[in-house]
CSV table of C-alpha atoms in Angstrom, one decimal:
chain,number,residue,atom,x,y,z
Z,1,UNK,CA,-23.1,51.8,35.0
Z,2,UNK,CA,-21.1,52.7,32.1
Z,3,UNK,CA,-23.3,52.6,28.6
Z,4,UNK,CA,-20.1,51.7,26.3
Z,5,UNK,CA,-16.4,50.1,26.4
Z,6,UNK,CA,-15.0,50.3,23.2
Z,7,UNK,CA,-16.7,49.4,20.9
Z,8,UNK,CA,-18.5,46.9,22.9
Z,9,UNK,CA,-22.6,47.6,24.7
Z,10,UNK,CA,-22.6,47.4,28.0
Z,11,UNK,CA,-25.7,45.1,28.9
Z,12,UNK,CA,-25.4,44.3,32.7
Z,13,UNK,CA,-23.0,43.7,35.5
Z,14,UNK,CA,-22.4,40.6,35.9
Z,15,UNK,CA,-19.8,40.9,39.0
Z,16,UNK,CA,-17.5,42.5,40.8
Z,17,UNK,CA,-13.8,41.7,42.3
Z,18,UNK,CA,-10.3,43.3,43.8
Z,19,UNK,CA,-9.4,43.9,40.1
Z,20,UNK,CA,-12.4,45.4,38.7
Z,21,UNK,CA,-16.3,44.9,37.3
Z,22,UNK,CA,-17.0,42.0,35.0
Z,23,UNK,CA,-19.8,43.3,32.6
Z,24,UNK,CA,-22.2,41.5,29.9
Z,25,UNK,CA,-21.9,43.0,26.5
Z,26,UNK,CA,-22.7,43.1,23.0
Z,27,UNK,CA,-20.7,43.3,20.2
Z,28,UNK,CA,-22.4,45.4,17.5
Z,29,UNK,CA,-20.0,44.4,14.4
Z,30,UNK,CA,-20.7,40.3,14.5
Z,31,UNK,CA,-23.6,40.9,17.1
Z,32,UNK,CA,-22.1,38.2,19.3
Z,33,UNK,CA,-22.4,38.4,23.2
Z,34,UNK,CA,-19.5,38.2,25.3
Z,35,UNK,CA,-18.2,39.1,29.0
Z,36,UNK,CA,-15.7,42.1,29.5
Z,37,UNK,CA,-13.4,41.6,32.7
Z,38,UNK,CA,-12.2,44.9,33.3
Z,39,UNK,CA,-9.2,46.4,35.6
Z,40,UNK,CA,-9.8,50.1,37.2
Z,41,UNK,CA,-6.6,52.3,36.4
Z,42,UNK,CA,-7.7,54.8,39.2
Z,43,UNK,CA,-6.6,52.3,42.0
Z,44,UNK,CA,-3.6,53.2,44.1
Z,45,UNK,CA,0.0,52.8,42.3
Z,46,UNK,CA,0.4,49.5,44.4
Z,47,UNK,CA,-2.5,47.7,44.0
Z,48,UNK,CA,-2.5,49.1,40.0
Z,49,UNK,CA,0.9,47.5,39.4
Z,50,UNK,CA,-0.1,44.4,40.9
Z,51,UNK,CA,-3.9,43.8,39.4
Z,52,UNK,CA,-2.5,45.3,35.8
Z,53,UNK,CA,-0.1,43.1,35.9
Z,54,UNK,CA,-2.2,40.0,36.7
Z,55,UNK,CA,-4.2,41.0,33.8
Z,56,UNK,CA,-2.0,40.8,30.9
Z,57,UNK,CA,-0.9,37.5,32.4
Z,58,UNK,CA,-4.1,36.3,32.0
Z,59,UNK,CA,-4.2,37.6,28.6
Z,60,UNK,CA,-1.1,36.1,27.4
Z,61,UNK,CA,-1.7,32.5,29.2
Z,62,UNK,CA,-5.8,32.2,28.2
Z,63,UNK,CA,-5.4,34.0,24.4
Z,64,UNK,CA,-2.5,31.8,23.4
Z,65,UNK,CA,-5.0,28.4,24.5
Z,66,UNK,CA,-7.8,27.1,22.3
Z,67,UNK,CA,-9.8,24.3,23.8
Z,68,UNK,CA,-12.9,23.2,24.7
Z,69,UNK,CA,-12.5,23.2,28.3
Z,70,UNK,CA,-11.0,26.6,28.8
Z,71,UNK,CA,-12.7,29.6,28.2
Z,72,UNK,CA,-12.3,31.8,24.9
Z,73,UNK,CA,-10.0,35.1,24.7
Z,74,UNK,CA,-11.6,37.0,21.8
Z,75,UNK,CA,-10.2,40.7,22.7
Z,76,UNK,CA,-8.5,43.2,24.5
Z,77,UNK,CA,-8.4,47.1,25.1
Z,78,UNK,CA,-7.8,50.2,27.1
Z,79,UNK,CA,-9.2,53.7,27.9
Z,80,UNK,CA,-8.3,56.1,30.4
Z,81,UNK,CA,-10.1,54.8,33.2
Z,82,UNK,CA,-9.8,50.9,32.5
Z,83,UNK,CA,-8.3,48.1,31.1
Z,84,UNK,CA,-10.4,45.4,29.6
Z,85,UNK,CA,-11.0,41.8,28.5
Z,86,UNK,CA,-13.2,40.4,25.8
Z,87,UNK,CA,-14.3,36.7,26.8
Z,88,UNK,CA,-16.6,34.1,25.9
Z,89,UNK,CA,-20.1,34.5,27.4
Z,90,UNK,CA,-20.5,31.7,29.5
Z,91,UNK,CA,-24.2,30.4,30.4
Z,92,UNK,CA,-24.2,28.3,33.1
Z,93,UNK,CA,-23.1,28.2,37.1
Z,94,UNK,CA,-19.7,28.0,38.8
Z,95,UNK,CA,-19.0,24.5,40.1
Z,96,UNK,CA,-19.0,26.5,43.7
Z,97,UNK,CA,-22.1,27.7,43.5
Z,98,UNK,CA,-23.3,24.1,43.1
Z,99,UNK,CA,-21.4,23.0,45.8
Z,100,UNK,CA,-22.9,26.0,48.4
Z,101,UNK,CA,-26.8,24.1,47.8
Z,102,UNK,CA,-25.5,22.0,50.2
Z,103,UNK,CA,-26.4,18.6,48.3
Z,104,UNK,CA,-23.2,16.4,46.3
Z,105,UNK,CA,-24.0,16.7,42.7
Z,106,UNK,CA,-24.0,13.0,41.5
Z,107,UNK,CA,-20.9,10.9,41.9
Z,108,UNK,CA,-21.1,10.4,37.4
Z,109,UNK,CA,-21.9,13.8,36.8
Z,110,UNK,CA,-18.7,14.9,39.3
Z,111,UNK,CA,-16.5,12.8,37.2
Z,112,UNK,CA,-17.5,14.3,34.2
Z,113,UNK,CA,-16.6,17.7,35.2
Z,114,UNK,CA,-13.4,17.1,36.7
Z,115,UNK,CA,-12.1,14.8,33.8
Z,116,UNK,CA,-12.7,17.5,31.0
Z,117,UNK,CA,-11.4,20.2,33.5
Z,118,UNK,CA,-8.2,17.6,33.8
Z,119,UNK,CA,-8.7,17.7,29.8
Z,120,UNK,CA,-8.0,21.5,29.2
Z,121,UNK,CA,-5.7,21.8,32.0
Z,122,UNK,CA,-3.6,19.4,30.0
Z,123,UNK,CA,-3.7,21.3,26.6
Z,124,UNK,CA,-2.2,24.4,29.2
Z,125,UNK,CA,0.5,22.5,30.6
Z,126,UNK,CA,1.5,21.2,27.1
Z,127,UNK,CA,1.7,25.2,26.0
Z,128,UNK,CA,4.1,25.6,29.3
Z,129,UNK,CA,0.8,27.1,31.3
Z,130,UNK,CA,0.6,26.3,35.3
Z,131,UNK,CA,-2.9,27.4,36.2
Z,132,UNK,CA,-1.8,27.4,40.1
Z,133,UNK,CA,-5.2,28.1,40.8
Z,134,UNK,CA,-7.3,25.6,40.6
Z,135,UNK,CA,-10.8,25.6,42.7
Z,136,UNK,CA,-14.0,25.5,42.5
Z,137,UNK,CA,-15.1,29.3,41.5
Z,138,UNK,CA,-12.9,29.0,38.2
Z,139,UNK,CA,-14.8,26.0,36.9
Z,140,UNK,CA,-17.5,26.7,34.9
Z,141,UNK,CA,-20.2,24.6,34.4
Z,142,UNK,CA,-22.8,25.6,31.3
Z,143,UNK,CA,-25.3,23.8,29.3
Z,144,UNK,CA,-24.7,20.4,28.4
Z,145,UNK,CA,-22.9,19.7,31.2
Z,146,UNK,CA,-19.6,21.2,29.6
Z,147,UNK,CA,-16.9,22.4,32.4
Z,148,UNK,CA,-14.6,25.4,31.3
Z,149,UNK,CA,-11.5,26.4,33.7
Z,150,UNK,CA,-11.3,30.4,33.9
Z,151,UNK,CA,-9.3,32.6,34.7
Z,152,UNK,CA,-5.4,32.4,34.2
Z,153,UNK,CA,-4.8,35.5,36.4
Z,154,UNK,CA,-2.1,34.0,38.4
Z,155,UNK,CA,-0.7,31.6,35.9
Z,156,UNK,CA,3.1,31.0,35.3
Z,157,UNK,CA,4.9,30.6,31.6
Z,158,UNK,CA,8.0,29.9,30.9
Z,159,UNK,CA,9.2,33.2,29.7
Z,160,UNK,CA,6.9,35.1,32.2
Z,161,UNK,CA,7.7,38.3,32.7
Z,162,UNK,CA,5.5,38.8,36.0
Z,163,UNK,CA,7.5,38.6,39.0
Z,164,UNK,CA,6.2,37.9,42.6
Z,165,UNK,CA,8.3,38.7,46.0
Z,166,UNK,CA,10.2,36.4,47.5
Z,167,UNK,CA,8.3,34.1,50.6
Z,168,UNK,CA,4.9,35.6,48.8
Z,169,UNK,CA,2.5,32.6,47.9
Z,170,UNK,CA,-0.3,33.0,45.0
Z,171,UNK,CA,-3.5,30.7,45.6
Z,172,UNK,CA,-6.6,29.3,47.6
Z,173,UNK,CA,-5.1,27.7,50.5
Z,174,UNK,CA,-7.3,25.0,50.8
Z,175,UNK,CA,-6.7,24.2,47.3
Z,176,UNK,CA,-3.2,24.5,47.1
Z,177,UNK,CA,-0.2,21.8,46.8
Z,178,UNK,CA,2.1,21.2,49.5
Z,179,UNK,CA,4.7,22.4,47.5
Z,180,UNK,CA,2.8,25.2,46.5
Z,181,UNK,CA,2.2,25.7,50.6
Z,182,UNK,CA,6.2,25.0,51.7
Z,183,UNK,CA,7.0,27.7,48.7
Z,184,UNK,CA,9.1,25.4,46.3
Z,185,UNK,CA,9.6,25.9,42.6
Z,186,UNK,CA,6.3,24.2,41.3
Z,187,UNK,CA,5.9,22.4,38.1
Z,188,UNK,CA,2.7,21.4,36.4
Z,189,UNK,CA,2.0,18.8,39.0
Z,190,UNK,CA,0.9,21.4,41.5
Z,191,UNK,CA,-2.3,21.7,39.5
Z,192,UNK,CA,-3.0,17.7,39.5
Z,193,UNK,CA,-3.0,18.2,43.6
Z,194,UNK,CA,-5.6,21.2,43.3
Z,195,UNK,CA,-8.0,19.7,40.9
Z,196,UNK,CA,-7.7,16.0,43.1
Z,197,UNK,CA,-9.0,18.4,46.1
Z,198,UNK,CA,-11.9,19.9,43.6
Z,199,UNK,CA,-12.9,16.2,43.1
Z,200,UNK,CA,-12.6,15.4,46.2
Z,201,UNK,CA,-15.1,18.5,47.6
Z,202,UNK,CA,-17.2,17.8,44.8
Z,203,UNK,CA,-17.6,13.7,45.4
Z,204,UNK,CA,-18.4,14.3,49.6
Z,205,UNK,CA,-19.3,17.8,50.3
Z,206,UNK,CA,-16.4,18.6,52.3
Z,207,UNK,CA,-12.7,20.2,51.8
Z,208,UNK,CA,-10.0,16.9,51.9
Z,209,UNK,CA,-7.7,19.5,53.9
Z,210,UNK,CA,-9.7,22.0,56.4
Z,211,UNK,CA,-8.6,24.2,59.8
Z,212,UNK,CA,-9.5,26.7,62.0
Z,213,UNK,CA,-7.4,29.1,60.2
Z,214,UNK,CA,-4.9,29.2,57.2
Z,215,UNK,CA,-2.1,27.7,59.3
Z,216,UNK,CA,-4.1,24.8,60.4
Z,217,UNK,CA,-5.5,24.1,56.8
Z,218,UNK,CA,-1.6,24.5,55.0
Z,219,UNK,CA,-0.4,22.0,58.0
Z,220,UNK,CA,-2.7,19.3,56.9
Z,221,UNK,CA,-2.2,20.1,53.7
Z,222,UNK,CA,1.4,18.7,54.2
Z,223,UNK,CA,0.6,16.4,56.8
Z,224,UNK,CA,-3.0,14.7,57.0
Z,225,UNK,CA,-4.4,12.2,54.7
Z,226,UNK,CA,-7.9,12.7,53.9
Z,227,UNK,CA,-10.3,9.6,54.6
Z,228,UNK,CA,-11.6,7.7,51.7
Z,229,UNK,CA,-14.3,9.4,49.5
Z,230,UNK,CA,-16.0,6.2,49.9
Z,231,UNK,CA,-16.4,6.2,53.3
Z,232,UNK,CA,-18.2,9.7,53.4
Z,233,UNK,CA,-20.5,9.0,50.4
Z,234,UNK,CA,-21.7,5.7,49.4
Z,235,UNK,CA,-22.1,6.4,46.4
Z,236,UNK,CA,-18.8,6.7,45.5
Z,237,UNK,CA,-17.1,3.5,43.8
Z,238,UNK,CA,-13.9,2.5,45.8
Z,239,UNK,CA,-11.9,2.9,42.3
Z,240,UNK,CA,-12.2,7.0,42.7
Z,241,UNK,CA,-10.7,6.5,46.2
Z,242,UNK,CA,-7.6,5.3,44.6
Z,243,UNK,CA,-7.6,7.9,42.2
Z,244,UNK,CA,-8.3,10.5,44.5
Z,245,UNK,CA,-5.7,9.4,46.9
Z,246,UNK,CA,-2.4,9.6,44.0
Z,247,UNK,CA,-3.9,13.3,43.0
Z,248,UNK,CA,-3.6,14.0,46.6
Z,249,UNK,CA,-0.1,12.3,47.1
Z,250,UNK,CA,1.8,15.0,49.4
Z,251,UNK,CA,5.2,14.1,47.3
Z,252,UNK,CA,4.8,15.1,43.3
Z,253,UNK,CA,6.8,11.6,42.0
Z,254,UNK,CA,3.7,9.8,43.7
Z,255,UNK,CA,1.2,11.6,41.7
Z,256,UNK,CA,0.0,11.7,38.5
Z,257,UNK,CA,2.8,13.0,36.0
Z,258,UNK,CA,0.5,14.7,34.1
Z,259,UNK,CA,-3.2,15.5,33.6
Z,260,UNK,CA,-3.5,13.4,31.0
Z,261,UNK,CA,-3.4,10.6,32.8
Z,262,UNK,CA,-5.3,11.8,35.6
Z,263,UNK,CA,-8.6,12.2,33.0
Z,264,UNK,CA,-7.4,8.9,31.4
Z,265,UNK,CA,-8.6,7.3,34.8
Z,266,UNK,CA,-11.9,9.3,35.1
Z,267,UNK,CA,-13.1,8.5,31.6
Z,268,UNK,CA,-12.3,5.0,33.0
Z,269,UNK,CA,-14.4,4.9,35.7
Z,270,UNK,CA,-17.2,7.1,34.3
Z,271,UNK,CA,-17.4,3.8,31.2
Z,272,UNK,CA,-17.6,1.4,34.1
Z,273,UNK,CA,-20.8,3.3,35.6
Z,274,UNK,CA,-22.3,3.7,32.4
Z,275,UNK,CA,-21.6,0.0,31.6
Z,276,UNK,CA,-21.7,-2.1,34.9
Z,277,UNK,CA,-18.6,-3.7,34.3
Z,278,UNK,CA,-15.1,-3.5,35.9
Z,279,UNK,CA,-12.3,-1.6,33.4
Z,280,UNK,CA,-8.9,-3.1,33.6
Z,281,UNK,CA,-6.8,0.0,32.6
Z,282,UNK,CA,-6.6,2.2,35.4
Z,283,UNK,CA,-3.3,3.5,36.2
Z,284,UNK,CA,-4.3,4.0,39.8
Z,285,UNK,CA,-3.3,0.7,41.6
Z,286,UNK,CA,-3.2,1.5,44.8
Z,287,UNK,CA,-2.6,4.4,47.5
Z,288,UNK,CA,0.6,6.4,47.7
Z,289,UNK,CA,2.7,6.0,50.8
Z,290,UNK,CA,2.6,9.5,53.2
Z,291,UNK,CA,5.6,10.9,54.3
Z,292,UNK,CA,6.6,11.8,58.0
Z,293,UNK,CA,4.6,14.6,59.5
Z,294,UNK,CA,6.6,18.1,59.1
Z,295,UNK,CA,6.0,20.7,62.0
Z,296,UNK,CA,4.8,24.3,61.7
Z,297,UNK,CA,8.0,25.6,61.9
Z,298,UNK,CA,9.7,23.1,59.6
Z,299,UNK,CA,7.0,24.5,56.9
Z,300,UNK,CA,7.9,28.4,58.4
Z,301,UNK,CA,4.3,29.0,59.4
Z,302,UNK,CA,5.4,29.7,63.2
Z,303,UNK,CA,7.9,32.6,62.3
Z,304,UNK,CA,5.6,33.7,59.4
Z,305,UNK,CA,7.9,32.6,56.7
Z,306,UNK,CA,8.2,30.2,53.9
Z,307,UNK,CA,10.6,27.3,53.7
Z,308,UNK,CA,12.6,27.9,50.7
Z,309,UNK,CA,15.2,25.0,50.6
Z,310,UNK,CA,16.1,21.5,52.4
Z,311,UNK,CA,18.2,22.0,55.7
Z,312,UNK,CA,21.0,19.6,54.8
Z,313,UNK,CA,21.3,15.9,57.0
Z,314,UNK,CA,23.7,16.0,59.8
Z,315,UNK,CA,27.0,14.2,58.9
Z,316,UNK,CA,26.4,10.7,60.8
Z,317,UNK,CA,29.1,9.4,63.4
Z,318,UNK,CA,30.9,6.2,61.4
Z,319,UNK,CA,30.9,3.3,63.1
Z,320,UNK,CA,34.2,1.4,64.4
Z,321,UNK,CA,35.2,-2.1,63.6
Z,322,UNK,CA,35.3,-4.5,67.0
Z,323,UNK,CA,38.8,-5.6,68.0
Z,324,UNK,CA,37.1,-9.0,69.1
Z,325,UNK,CA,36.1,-10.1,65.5
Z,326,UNK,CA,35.9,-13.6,65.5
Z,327,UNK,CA,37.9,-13.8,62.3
Z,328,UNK,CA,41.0,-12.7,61.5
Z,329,UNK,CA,40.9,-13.0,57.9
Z,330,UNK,CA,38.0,-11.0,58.0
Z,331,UNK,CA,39.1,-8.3,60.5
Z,332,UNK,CA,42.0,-7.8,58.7
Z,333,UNK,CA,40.4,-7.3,55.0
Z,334,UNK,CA,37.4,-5.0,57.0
Z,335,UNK,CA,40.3,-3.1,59.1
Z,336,UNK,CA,42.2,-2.7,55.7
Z,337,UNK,CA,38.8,-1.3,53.9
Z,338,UNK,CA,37.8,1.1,56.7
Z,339,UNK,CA,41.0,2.7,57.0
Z,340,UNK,CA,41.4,1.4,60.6
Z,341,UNK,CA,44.8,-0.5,60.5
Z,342,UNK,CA,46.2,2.0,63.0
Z,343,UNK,CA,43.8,0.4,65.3
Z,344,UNK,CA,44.7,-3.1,64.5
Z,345,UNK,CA,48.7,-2.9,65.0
Z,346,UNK,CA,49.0,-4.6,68.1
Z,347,UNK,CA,46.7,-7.1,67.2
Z,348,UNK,CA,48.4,-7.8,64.0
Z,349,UNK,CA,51.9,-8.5,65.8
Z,350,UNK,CA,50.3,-10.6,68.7
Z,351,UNK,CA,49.0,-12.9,65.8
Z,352,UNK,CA,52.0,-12.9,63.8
Z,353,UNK,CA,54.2,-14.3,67.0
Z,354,UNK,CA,51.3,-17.2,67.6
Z,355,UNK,CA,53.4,-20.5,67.4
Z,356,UNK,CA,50.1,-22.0,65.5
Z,357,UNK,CA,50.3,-19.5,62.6
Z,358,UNK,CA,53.8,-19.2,60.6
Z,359,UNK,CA,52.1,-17.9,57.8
Z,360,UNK,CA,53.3,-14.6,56.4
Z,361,UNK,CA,50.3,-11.6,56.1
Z,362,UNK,CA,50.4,-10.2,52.5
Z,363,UNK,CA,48.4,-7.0,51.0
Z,364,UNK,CA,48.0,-3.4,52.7
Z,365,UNK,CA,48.4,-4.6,56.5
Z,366,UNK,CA,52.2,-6.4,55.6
Z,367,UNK,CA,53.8,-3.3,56.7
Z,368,UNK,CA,52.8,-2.9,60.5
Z,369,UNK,CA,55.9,-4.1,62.7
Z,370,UNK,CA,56.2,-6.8,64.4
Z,371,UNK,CA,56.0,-6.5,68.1
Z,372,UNK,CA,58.6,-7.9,70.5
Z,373,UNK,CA,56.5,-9.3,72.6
Z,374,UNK,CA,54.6,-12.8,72.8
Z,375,UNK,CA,51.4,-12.7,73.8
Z,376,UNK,CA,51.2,-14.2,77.6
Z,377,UNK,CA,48.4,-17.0,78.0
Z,378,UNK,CA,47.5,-17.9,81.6
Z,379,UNK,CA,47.1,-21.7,80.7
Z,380,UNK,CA,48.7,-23.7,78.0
Z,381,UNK,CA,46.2,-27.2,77.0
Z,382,UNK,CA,48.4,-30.1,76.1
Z,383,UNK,CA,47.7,-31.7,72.6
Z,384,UNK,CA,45.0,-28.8,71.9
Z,385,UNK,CA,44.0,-29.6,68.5
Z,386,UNK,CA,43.8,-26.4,65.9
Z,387,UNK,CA,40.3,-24.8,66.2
Z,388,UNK,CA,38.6,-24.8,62.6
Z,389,UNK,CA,35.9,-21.8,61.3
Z,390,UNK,CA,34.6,-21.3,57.8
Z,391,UNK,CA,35.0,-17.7,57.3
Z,392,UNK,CA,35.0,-15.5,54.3
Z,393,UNK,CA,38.3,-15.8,51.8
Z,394,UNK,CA,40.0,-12.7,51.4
Z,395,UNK,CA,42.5,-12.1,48.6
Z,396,UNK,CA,45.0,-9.4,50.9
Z,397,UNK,CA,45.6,-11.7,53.3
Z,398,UNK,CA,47.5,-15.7,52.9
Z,399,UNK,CA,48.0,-17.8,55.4
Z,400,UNK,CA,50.4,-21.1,55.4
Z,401,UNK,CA,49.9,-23.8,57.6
Z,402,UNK,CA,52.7,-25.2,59.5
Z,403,UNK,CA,53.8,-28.7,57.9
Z,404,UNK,CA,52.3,-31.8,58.7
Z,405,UNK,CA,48.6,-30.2,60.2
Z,406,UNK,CA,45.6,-31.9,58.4
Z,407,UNK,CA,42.9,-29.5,57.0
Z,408,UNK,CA,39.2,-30.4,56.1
Z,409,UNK,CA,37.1,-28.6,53.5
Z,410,UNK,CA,36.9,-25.6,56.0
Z,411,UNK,CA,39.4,-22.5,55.8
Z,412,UNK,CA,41.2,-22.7,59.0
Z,413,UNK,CA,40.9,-19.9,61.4
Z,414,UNK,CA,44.3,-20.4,64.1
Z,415,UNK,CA,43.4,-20.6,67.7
Z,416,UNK,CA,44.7,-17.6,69.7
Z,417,UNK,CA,45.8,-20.9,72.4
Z,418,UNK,CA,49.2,-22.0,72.6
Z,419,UNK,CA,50.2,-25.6,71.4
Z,420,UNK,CA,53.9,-26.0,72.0
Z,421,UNK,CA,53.9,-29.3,73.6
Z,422,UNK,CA,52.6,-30.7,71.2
Z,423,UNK,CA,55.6,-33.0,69.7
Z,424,UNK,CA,56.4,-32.6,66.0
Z,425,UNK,CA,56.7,-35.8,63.9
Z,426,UNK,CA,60.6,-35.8,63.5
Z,427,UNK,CA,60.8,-36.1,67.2
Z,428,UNK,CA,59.2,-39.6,66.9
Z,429,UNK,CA,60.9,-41.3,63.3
Z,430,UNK,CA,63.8,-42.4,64.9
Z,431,UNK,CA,62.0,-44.9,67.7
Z,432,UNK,CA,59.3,-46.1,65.7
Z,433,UNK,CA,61.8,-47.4,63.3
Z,434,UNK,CA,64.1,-49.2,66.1
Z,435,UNK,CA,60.9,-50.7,67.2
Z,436,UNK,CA,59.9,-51.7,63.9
Z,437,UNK,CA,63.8,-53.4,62.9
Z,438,UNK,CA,63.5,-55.1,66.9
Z,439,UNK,CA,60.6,-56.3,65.8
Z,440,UNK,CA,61.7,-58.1,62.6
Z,441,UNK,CA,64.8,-59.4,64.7
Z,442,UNK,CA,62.6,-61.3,67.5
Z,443,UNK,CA,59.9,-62.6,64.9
Z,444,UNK,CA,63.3,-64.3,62.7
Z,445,UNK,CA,64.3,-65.7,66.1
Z,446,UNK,CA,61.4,-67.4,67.1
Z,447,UNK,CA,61.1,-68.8,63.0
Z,448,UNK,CA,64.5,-70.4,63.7
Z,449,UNK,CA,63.9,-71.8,66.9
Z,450,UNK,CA,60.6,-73.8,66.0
Z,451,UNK,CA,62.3,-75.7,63.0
C-alpha cells in the first residue's frame, strides 16, 4: 500500500473497483480525514480513456453540488501513476449492505432515507445533474441516520463533454428506467424510477423488477407491475403503495415530475406515522395506468440492440360512406365532406327525376348531370302518402316541396316510391263547384214550392 498521495497520508484501504483503490487518508495541513478515490493510469489505452473519463465527470457533476445529502468534493490531483479524488469521509454503511442482513430495515426509518436521498437528488437536477445511477451501493447511510447519494461517475450535464457509443447503456439493470432500458434520450425523471425501485427493495426485501438474466429483468422492467408493497410487508401503510406505484409508472408523464415532489409525499407519510393521523396533501392519488406489454424484440433485446426511435403507425384504410343511407340530406352533405360525390352520381340523378321531389340540390353536389333515365319501380301504391323522417338540416342542400303537400314539425325526407296517381287539386275545382251552384239551385226550388 502506497504511504503518500499528494499531500494527503494514506491510512487504510478502504476498497477496491474497475477504476481503481479507494483509500482513507489524512490531511496534514487542516488535519481533517477524508477518502481518496483514485484511477490507475497504467490500465490499457481503452479501459484508461473510458475510467479517466468517468472520473472527471464525477468531478465536475459532485464538486459543482453542495448539499446535505450528497457527498462533499473537497479536492483533486494527479501523479504519474494515478489520478485522484479528495471526498468526504463518510462513517456509516451503504444502504446495500443493510439490505444483504436479510431483515427490512423499518418501514419509518426506510422513508427517511429515501426522502432525503429524493432531497439531494433534487438540488442535482436543479444544477442540470442526471445521476442515472441510482441504487442501493451509492446511498450512504452514516450516523444519525443521514443518507448521502455517491458517486456521479456516470452522470450527464448539459454541456457534458463525455460521450458514450451509440446502442451502449450506462447503469444497474435492475435499477434502471424503462426509458433508460429501450435507450431513449432520458431526462431527470429517469432517476425518480430508480430511487421508486430503491424504496421499493428497501420497504419488502425484494427487487420490484427481477429475472433470470438481464433480458428477463429489462423485459419486466417495461412490462410487469410490481405487486403492492403492502401486500409483501405488513407493515407498510397502503399510502406508500400509491407512492411507490407513480415512481414506478413505466411512462415518465405518469410519474413524479420531479424529485421534489416525490420527497414532498415521503415527509408526508413519515408525519402521519409519527402522529397517527391521516395527511390530506399527498400528491399520490391513485395508481398510474400500465401500458400494453412490448416484446423482446420491440425493446431490441432479441437481436442484441437498442430501440432508438418509434416505428411509425401504419396509414389506416378510410372508411366508405354506404350508398343505402337512410337520408338523403345527410348522404349528400357526408358524400360532399368525404370527397365521395363521384360515388354518389347516379344516386344523385335517380333522386332528382323522383316525381315526389321537384326541389333543386344547391352547394358542391349541384354540378353532377342529370341522368336520362327514371328510376323503374316494380309497383306503383295508389294515394301513397309522402313518408316523413327527422333528419339532420344541412345548409348545401334545399329542398322545395311540390305545392299543395302538408308538412308537420318534421323535415321531410321524400319516399324513393312513385305517387303519380295521385290527382292534383286543380283536377277537382271545377266539379266541386258545379256541385256546390246545383246545389244552391235545388234548395231555391224546393223554398218556392212549399210557399
Amino acid at each position: 500500500m502506497i504511504e503518500t498521495l499528494g499531500r494527503y497520508q494514506i491510512l487504510s484501504t478502504i476498497g477496491q473497483g474497475a477504476m481503481g483503490v479507494v483509500y482513507k487518508a489524512v490531511d496534514p495541513m487542516i488535519d481533517r480525514t477524508v477518502a481518496i478515490k483514485t484511477v490507475n493510469l497504467s490500465l490499457n489505452k481503452d479501459d484508461l480513456a473510458e475510467y479517466e473519463a468517468r472520473f472527471q465527470q464525477e468531478i465536475k457533476a459532485a464538486g459543482r453540488l453542495n448539499h446535505p445529502n450528497i457527498v462533499t468534493i473537497y479536492d483533486v490531483g494527479r501523479n504519474e501513476n494515478m489520478a485522484y479524488m479528495a471526498m468526504e469521509f463518510l462513517e456509516g454503511r451503504e444502504l446495500k449492505d443493510i439490505l444483504a442482513e436479510g431483515e427490512c430495515p423499518p418501514v419509518s426509518s426506510t422513508v427517511d432515507w429515501i426522502a432525503q436521498a429524493a432531497m439531494g437528488l433534487s438540488v442535482a437536477h436543479e444544477n442540470d445533474i442526471i445521476h442515472r445511477d441510482v441504487k442501493p451501493s451509492n446511498i450512504m447511510i452514516v450516523r444519525g441516520g443521514l443518507a448521502k447519494i455517491t458517486d456521479f461517475g456516470i452522470a450527464r450535464m448539459t454541456a457534458s463533454a463525455v460521450k458514450t457509443m451509440t446502442g451502449l447503456i450506462l447503469g444497474s439493470p435492475r435499477y434502471m428506467s424503462p426509458e433508460q432500458v429501450i435507450g431513449r434520450t432520458l431526462d431527470h425523471r429517469t432517476d425518480i424510477f430508480s430511487l421508486g425501485v430503491v424504496l421499493y427493495e428497501s420497504l419488502t426485501g425484494k427487487p420490484p423488477f427481477d429475472g433470470d438474466n438481464v433480458n428477463a429483468i429489462m423485459y419486466a422492467t417495461v412490462n410487469h407491475p410490481p405487486a403492492p408493497p403492502s401486500g409483501i410487508n405488513l407493515d407498510v401503510p397502503a399510502m406508500l403503495d400509491l407512492i411507490v406505484a407513480k415512481a414506478l409508472a413505466k411512462t415518465v408523464d405518469e410519474r413524479y415530475q420531479n424529485m421534489a415532489e416525490f420527497a414532498h409525499d415521503l415527509n408526508e407519510v413519515k408525519q402521519q406515522m409519527l402522529l397517527s393521523k391521516p395527511r390530506s396533501a399527498v400528491i399520490a392519488k391513485n395508481a398510474p395506468s400500465q401500458p400494453k406489454p412490448v416484446t423482446l424484440d420491440a425493446l431490441g433485446l432479441g437481436v442484441g440492440r437498442y430501440q432508438k426511435k418509434d416505428e411509425a403507425d401504419e396509414a389506416a384504410t378510410p372508411l366508405q360512406l354506404a350508398k343505402k343511407f337512410d337520408s338523403f340530406d345527410a348522404t349528400m352533405k357526408l358524400a360532399a365532406m368525404t370527397d365521395q360525390t363521384a360515388q354518389f352520381e347516379q344516386y344523385i340523378s335517380d333522386t332528382k327525376k323522383m316525381r315526389a321531389y321537384q326541389g333543386a340540390i344547391t352547394g358542391p353536389l349541384a354540378s353532377l348531370p342529370v341522368s336520362n333515365t327514371i328510376p323503374n319501380t316494380s309497383t306503383k301504391a295508389s294515394a301513397t302518402p309522402l313518408s316523413k323522417k327527422t333528419v339532420y338540416a344541412t345548409p348545401s342542400i334545399s329542398v322545395n316541396l311540390a305545392p299543395g303537400r302538408a308538412v308537420d314539425d318534421t323535415t321531410v325526407v321524400l319516399s324513393p316510391y312513385d305517387d303519380s296517381e295521385i290527382a292534383p287539386i286543380s283536377q277537382w275545382a271545377p266539379i266541386a263547384i258545379l256541385v256546390i251552384l246545383a246545389g244552391l239551385v235545388i234548395g231555391l226550388s224546393v223554398a218556392l214550392f212549399i210557399r
